[in-house]
Tab-separated table of C-alpha atoms in Angstrom:
chain	number	residue	atom	x	y	z
W	1	MET	CA	-0.024	-0.032	-0.013
W	2	VAL	CA	1.459	3.385	-1.098
W	3	GLU	CA	1.463	5.901	1.765
W	4	GLN	CA	-0.642	9.089	1.218
W	5	HIS	CA	0.778	12.269	2.738
W	6	THR	CA	-1.725	15.048	2.169
W	7	PRO	CA	-0.577	18.691	2.315
W	8	ARG	CA	-3.011	19.356	5.211
W	9	SER	CA	-1.607	16.410	7.209
W	10	LEU	CA	2.064	17.418	6.585
W	11	ILE	CA	1.438	20.885	7.755
W	12	VAL	CA	-0.064	19.467	11.060
W	13	SER	CA	3.015	17.255	11.361
W	14	LEU	CA	5.292	20.215	10.655
W	15	TYR	CA	3.716	22.354	13.374
W	16	GLY	CA	3.804	19.313	15.663
W	17	ALA	CA	7.399	18.659	15.143
W	18	TYR	CA	8.935	22.190	14.803
W	19	GLY	CA	6.231	24.784	15.531
W	20	ARG	CA	5.921	24.830	19.245
W	21	GLY	CA	9.352	24.785	20.655
W	22	PRO	CA	11.257	27.493	22.535
W	23	ALA	CA	12.788	28.738	19.345
W	24	ARG	CA	9.399	29.746	18.080
W	25	GLY	CA	7.873	30.758	21.420
W	26	GLY	CA	4.531	30.762	19.936
W	27	ALA	CA	5.504	33.204	17.141
W	28	PRO	CA	3.589	32.782	13.794
W	29	THR	CA	5.263	30.895	10.953
W	30	PRO	CA	5.498	33.206	7.815
W	31	VAL	CA	3.567	31.866	4.855
W	32	ALA	CA	6.722	32.021	2.733
W	33	GLU	CA	8.442	29.740	5.279
W	34	LEU	CA	5.550	27.266	5.140
W	35	ILE	CA	5.925	27.147	1.422
W	36	ARG	CA	9.667	26.564	1.657
W	37	LEU	CA	9.373	23.711	4.146
W	38	LEU	CA	6.532	22.114	2.238
W	39	ALA	CA	8.362	22.387	-1.100
W	40	ALA	CA	11.103	20.108	0.465
W	41	LEU	CA	8.294	17.461	0.849
W	42	GLY	CA	7.173	17.896	-2.715
W	43	VAL	CA	4.138	20.118	-2.002
W	44	ASP	CA	3.529	23.117	-4.354
W	45	ALA	CA	2.633	26.594	-3.194
W	46	PRO	CA	-0.997	26.620	-4.186
W	47	SER	CA	-1.598	23.315	-2.282
W	48	VAL	CA	0.011	24.848	0.792
W	49	ARG	CA	-2.177	27.891	0.592
W	50	SER	CA	-5.284	25.917	0.059
W	51	SER	CA	-4.500	23.577	2.944
W	52	VAL	CA	-3.752	26.428	5.282
W	53	SER	CA	-7.088	27.917	4.470
W	54	ARG	CA	-8.842	24.731	5.447
W	55	LEU	CA	-6.958	24.505	8.697
W	56	LYS	CA	-7.870	28.190	9.400
W	57	ARG	CA	-11.516	27.445	8.709
W	58	ARG	CA	-11.412	24.542	11.240
W	59	GLY	CA	-10.023	26.949	13.798
W	60	LEU	CA	-6.653	25.224	14.093
W	61	LEU	CA	-4.539	28.018	12.430
W	62	LEU	CA	-4.857	31.713	13.174
W	63	PRO	CA	-3.642	34.492	10.781
W	64	ARG	CA	-1.003	36.550	12.444
W	65	ARG	CA	1.630	39.070	11.431
W	66	THR	CA	5.195	38.136	12.008
W	67	ALA	CA	7.677	40.484	13.707
W	68	ASP	CA	8.725	41.957	10.318
W	69	GLY	CA	4.991	42.518	9.330
W	70	SER	CA	4.770	39.627	6.879
W	71	ALA	CA	1.765	37.243	6.758
W	72	GLY	CA	1.939	34.207	8.968
W	73	TYR	CA	-0.046	31.597	10.866
W	74	ALA	CA	0.140	30.515	14.538
W	75	LEU	CA	-1.482	27.623	16.332
W	76	SER	CA	-4.872	28.250	18.019
W	77	ASP	CA	-5.254	27.172	21.620
W	78	ASP	CA	-7.366	24.153	20.333
W	79	ALA	CA	-4.663	23.114	17.968
W	80	ARG	CA	-2.027	23.404	20.746
W	81	GLN	CA	-4.063	21.179	22.995
W	82	LEU	CA	-4.592	18.656	20.165
W	83	LEU	CA	-0.877	18.545	19.565
W	84	ASP	CA	0.019	18.287	23.302
W	85	ASP	CA	-2.486	15.492	23.775
W	86	GLY	CA	-1.037	13.780	20.693
W	87	ASP	CA	2.434	14.044	22.073
W	88	ARG	CA	1.601	11.753	24.944
W	89	ARG	CA	0.699	9.047	22.369
W	90	ILE	CA	3.158	9.766	19.630
W	91	TYR	CA	6.322	9.770	21.812
W	92	SER	CA	5.235	7.568	24.747
W	93	ARG	CA	7.590	4.619	25.493
W	94	THR	CA	5.560	3.391	28.420
W	95	GLU	CA	4.310	-0.183	28.224
W	96	PRO	CA	0.493	-0.299	29.110
W	97	LYS	CA	-0.541	-2.302	32.089
W	98	LEU	CA	-3.662	-4.318	32.408
W	99	SER	CA	-3.975	-3.236	35.983
W	100	GLU	CA	-4.615	0.377	34.846
W	101	GLY	CA	-8.082	-0.653	33.809
W	102	TRP	CA	-10.421	0.820	31.212
W	103	VAL	CA	-12.413	3.896	30.397
W	104	LEU	CA	-16.008	3.499	29.097
W	105	ALA	CA	-17.931	6.007	27.046
W	106	VAL	CA	-21.634	5.468	27.162
W	107	PHE	CA	-23.583	7.855	25.114
W	108	SER	CA	-27.224	8.609	24.032
W	109	VAL	CA	-28.026	11.092	21.400
W	110	PRO	CA	-31.561	12.222	20.559
W	111	GLU	CA	-32.805	11.115	17.136
W	112	ALA	CA	-33.285	14.813	16.183
W	113	GLU	CA	-29.509	15.307	16.563
W	114	ARG	CA	-28.410	12.132	15.050
W	115	HIS	CA	-25.660	14.015	13.052
W	116	LYS	CA	-23.922	14.408	16.498
W	117	ARG	CA	-24.267	10.623	16.995
W	118	HIS	CA	-22.219	10.102	13.859
W	119	LEU	CA	-19.607	12.587	14.901
W	120	LEU	CA	-19.481	11.108	18.389
W	121	ARG	CA	-18.831	7.628	17.062
W	122	SER	CA	-16.184	8.824	14.576
W	123	ARG	CA	-14.338	10.762	17.124
W	124	LEU	CA	-14.298	7.932	19.653
W	125	ALA	CA	-12.984	5.606	16.866
W	126	ARG	CA	-10.286	8.141	15.971
W	127	LEU	CA	-9.336	8.292	19.727
W	128	GLY	CA	-8.722	4.489	19.557
W	129	PHE	CA	-11.923	3.336	21.379
W	130	GLY	CA	-13.322	-0.066	20.517
W	131	THR	CA	-17.031	-1.019	20.423
W	132	ALA	CA	-18.103	-3.135	23.413
W	133	ALA	CA	-21.824	-2.696	22.627
W	134	PRO	CA	-24.117	-0.250	20.761
W	135	GLY	CA	-23.612	3.041	22.574
W	136	VAL	CA	-20.877	1.576	24.742
W	137	TRP	CA	-17.195	2.238	23.693
W	138	ILE	CA	-14.039	1.104	25.492
W	139	ALA	CA	-10.458	2.111	25.686
W	140	PRO	CA	-7.420	1.859	27.965
W	141	ALA	CA	-8.114	4.134	31.055
W	142	ARG	CA	-4.963	6.312	30.329
W	143	LEU	CA	-6.936	7.762	27.392
W	144	HIS	CA	-9.500	9.282	29.699
W	145	GLU	CA	-8.027	12.878	29.900
W	146	GLU	CA	-7.534	13.249	26.074
W	147	THR	CA	-11.070	11.803	25.545
W	148	ARG	CA	-12.503	14.436	27.973
W	149	HIS	CA	-10.592	17.234	26.119
W	150	THR	CA	-11.836	16.143	22.751
W	151	LEU	CA	-15.492	15.809	23.674
W	152	GLU	CA	-15.474	19.145	25.422
W	153	ARG	CA	-13.842	20.797	22.532
W	154	LEU	CA	-16.487	19.375	20.121
W	155	GLU	CA	-19.350	20.200	22.612
W	156	LEU	CA	-20.265	16.501	22.742
W	157	SER	CA	-19.774	16.032	26.457
W	158	PRO	CA	-23.478	16.529	27.389
W	159	TYR	CA	-24.320	13.317	25.435
W	160	VAL	CA	-21.686	11.123	27.093
W	161	ASP	CA	-20.938	9.551	30.484
W	162	LEU	CA	-17.387	8.397	31.225
W	163	PHE	CA	-16.635	5.486	33.583
W	164	ARG	CA	-13.470	3.827	34.842
W	165	GLY	CA	-13.234	0.197	35.845
W	166	GLU	CA	-12.099	-3.408	35.276
W	167	HIS	CA	-13.320	-6.109	32.966
W	168	LEU	CA	-14.762	-8.819	35.193
W	169	GLY	CA	-15.924	-11.348	32.520
W	170	TYR	CA	-17.622	-13.372	31.463
W	171	ALA	CA	-15.314	-13.985	28.525
W	172	ALA	CA	-11.580	-13.822	28.970
W	173	THR	CA	-10.329	-10.260	28.479
W	174	ALA	CA	-8.104	-11.229	25.526
W	175	GLU	CA	-11.024	-12.844	23.792
W	176	ALA	CA	-13.255	-9.754	24.493
W	177	VAL	CA	-10.527	-7.337	23.097
W	178	ALA	CA	-10.472	-9.320	19.887
W	179	ARG	CA	-14.114	-8.511	19.535
W	180	TRP	CA	-13.901	-4.815	20.640
W	181	TRP	CA	-11.086	-3.976	18.080
W	182	ASP	CA	-10.139	-5.198	14.646
W	183	LEU	CA	-6.672	-6.298	15.619
W	184	ALA	CA	-5.816	-7.657	12.191
W	185	SER	CA	-6.432	-4.283	10.595
W	186	ILE	CA	-4.390	-2.553	13.239
W	187	ALA	CA	-1.518	-5.102	12.692
W	188	ARG	CA	-1.612	-4.359	9.058
W	189	LEU	CA	-1.056	-0.624	9.672
W	190	HIS	CA	2.076	-1.423	11.728
W	191	GLU	CA	3.392	-3.663	8.982
W	192	GLU	CA	2.832	-0.909	6.318
W	193	PHE	CA	4.726	1.564	8.511
W	194	LEU	CA	7.536	-0.892	8.947
W	195	ALA	CA	7.625	-1.594	5.120
W	196	ALA	CA	7.952	2.077	4.425
W	197	HIS	CA	10.267	3.325	7.140
W	198	GLU	CA	12.459	0.392	8.422
W	199	PRO	CA	14.538	0.723	5.139
W	200	VAL	CA	14.866	4.543	5.826
W	201	LEU	CA	16.253	3.787	9.318
W	202	ARG	CA	18.682	1.153	7.944
W	203	ALA	CA	19.858	3.735	5.208
W	204	TRP	CA	20.508	6.464	7.904
W	205	THR	CA	22.279	3.966	10.144
W	206	ALA	CA	24.534	3.061	7.195
W	207	SER	CA	25.122	6.481	5.810
W	208	PRO	CA	23.911	9.738	7.410
W	209	GLY	CA	22.552	12.437	5.109
W	210	THR	CA	22.011	16.219	5.177
W	211	PRO	CA	19.790	18.322	7.472
W	212	GLU	CA	17.222	18.641	4.564
W	213	ASP	CA	17.363	14.869	4.017
W	214	ALA	CA	16.659	14.444	7.793
W	215	TYR	CA	13.857	16.898	7.836
W	216	ARG	CA	12.210	15.246	4.910
W	217	ASP	CA	12.529	11.778	6.156
W	218	TYR	CA	11.506	12.702	9.707
W	219	LEU	CA	8.413	14.573	8.447
W	220	PHE	CA	7.237	11.680	6.435
W	221	ALA	CA	7.835	9.244	9.396
W	222	LEU	CA	6.077	11.383	11.776
W	223	ASP	CA	3.179	11.954	9.439
W	224	SER	CA	2.786	8.149	8.973
W	225	TRP	CA	3.418	7.357	12.628
W	226	ARG	CA	1.180	9.953	14.425
W	227	ARG	CA	-1.947	8.062	12.985
W	228	LEU	CA	-0.900	4.796	14.420
W	229	PRO	CA	-1.208	5.500	18.220
W	230	TYR	CA	-4.776	6.465	17.532
W	231	ALA	CA	-5.735	3.470	15.424
W	232	ASP	CA	-3.942	1.302	18.028
W	233	PRO	CA	-4.950	2.288	21.461
W	234	GLY	CA	-1.887	0.652	23.104
W	235	LEU	CA	-3.278	-2.526	24.638
W	236	PRO	CA	-1.370	-4.502	27.261
W	237	PRO	CA	0.905	-7.081	25.568
W	238	GLU	CA	-0.833	-10.044	27.244
W	239	LEU	CA	-4.025	-9.191	25.356
W	240	LEU	CA	-2.376	-9.107	21.883
W	241	PRO	CA	-1.586	-11.921	19.475
W	242	GLU	CA	1.877	-13.366	19.358
W	243	ASP	CA	4.304	-11.674	16.987
W	244	TRP	CA	2.401	-8.369	17.340
W	245	PRO	CA	4.204	-5.804	15.151
W	246	GLY	CA	3.358	-2.806	17.297
W	247	GLY	CA	6.434	-2.912	19.468
W	248	ARG	CA	8.815	-3.139	16.477
W	249	SER	CA	7.165	-0.204	14.682
W	250	ALA	CA	7.348	1.838	17.881
W	251	GLU	CA	11.093	1.084	18.127
W	252	VAL	CA	11.577	2.164	14.519
W	253	PHE	CA	9.874	5.425	14.911
W	254	ALA	CA	11.709	6.093	18.247
W	255	ALA	CA	15.064	5.475	16.453
W	256	LEU	CA	14.189	7.760	13.538
W	257	HIS	CA	13.032	10.588	15.972
W	258	GLU	CA	16.323	10.167	17.803
W	259	LEU	CA	18.465	10.273	14.590
W	260	LEU	CA	16.530	12.719	12.566
W	261	ARG	CA	14.445	15.307	14.535
W	262	ASP	CA	17.217	17.542	15.728
W	263	LEU	CA	19.289	17.324	12.544
W	264	GLY	CA	16.087	18.245	10.593
W	265	ALA	CA	15.552	21.189	12.853
W	266	GLU	CA	18.786	22.675	11.417
W	267	PHE	CA	17.104	22.772	7.965
W	268	VAL	CA	13.977	24.412	9.572
W	269	ALA	CA	16.174	26.976	11.384
W	270	LYS	CA	17.632	28.151	8.021
W	271	GLY	CA	14.442	30.000	7.181
W	272	ALA	CA	14.535	31.940	10.442
W	273	THR	CA	18.255	33.000	9.931
W	274	GLY	CA	17.787	33.786	6.152
């Protein structure tokens, strides 16, 4: 399967990787700089402008003038919260424990507002929830805070009750998990990530490249990887099939992050220094 990196997704990944650090201090990124940085990823200027407009309409980017008066864009508070929540998943190396328990989202939406029912289901799925029963969704308990942020931001919290607890049966928990999530589909996503990015890691290990090469390879890896911790909620190992590829794909991303992120920052910084 050929990976699809959309301009809009790459912009979000760019801000997530390089748009929030001390060097930026919340300062807006000039439009010309966004165009330069996306050009290195093969995205043309009209696509950058169109994608920025969509992100602005969604309230994720705010138009702001830079220190020299040129047009730029800064992250909104909602976008910053989304990226901060995402960091806990994207960069986490903590092995989940079964003893941490589960969070349940139980919802009821009036028929007159069924469009919100669809939005609620899609958002819970994107957060990594599995379906335990109609109107009852389940995820590892550590996703509670991010779930609460998301439901409040989308004004869906009045329709949902959140609970924390244990699975007490009757089926074995591993058997139940295999019903709640499509584990085979999640495994395929990990395998696709490995097929695309494990060779990149081998190549960098054998022969390091330039800051621009590092920036490009890191952004593509991050843009692919940041979807995975949402499709895969991070289930305890004892509940997963043998030879689960998630651990290996996490190791590959962590190694690419270690090798490439800071070197890529040198290419990003060139725009700030001229």
